């Protein structure tokens, strides 16, 4: 139920959707409602702010900077957990080809870590995030990709039932049954790491963050206008969804901290 409600909620609460609905509604209602024009102007101004200001980077930076990058040299882990979200299972099934999205570093870094630590188990966690047709699974595409990249079959495991971050943690724990004291690296996008770590910790797994897929540079240029309006909107949506997700997961009791830290 939580998964279904979250999908429906975000369909309605997405900042871009809300602003477009407000803009269109304000314009349509302006002749009969005296506040219609004001609503449309506010929505248009908010869209312009997202497109032409560093608002998206300012929302993403605290998320991405929460967990630092891992050092190049570290003790060998017991395993590496890679969370889904970097593959498009629908396109992969339709085109019979691995389809990666802008979070591809989750998959490539996972494969690189497996090569660096050949004794560590490499685990992919991700089923389908589709609300209606969930037959295509990310795990199937991940299996094909890692085989093509030369990761040995004996080193990898796949969890293909999860539909969100909470289920990633629950089903992955059941799959690997981690031993106490073992170090498990958690690989996911830097902006997603606080919520992911919080959920795995709440399930009793002491994971170590290995953030990838940064959307900000971490430098002063993050405070300049983005220069790419479509990218600014996507990053704003990503940041807003993650902040809302942190609050929702804490209220639902799926994490123990509102903003988990190292």
Short mmCIF file of C-alpha atoms in Angstrom, two decimals, residues 22 24 73 76 78 94 140 142 146 158 164 166 170 195-196 198 204 225-226 233 236 247-248 253:
data_model
loop_
_atom_site.label_atom_id
_atom_site.label_comp_id
_atom_site.label_asym_id
_atom_site.label_seq_id
_atom_site.Cartn_x
_atom_site.Cartn_y
_atom_site.Cartn_z
CA UNK A 22 -1.47 25.99 -11.52
CA UNK A 24 -2.89 26.34 -16.89
CA UNK A 73 42.32 2.33 -0.20
CA UNK A 76 38.07 -5.48 1.59
CA UNK A 78 32.21 -8.69 2.65
CA UNK A 94 11.58 -3.70 -26.02
CA UNK A 140 17.29 -9.03 -15.42
CA UNK A 142 21.62 -5.87 -14.44
CA UNK A 146 27.43 -7.35 -15.52
CA UNK A 158 20.18 -10.56 -7.68
CA UNK A 164 11.31 1.09 -3.57
CA UNK A 166 12.46 0.24 1.81
CA UNK A 170 14.10 -5.74 3.45
CA UNK A 195 17.53 7.85 2.81
CA UNK A 196 19.08 4.57 1.63
CA UNK A 198 18.70 5.23 7.00
CA UNK A 204 19.77 -3.77 11.29
CA UNK A 225 22.59 29.79 -13.12
CA UNK A 226 22.54 26.23 -14.51
CA UNK A 233 14.03 21.05 -13.78
CA UNK A 236 14.89 20.13 -8.89
CA UNK A 247 10.16 13.02 5.64
CA UNK A 248 7.71 10.34 4.47
CA UNK A 253 8.76 4.53 10.68
#
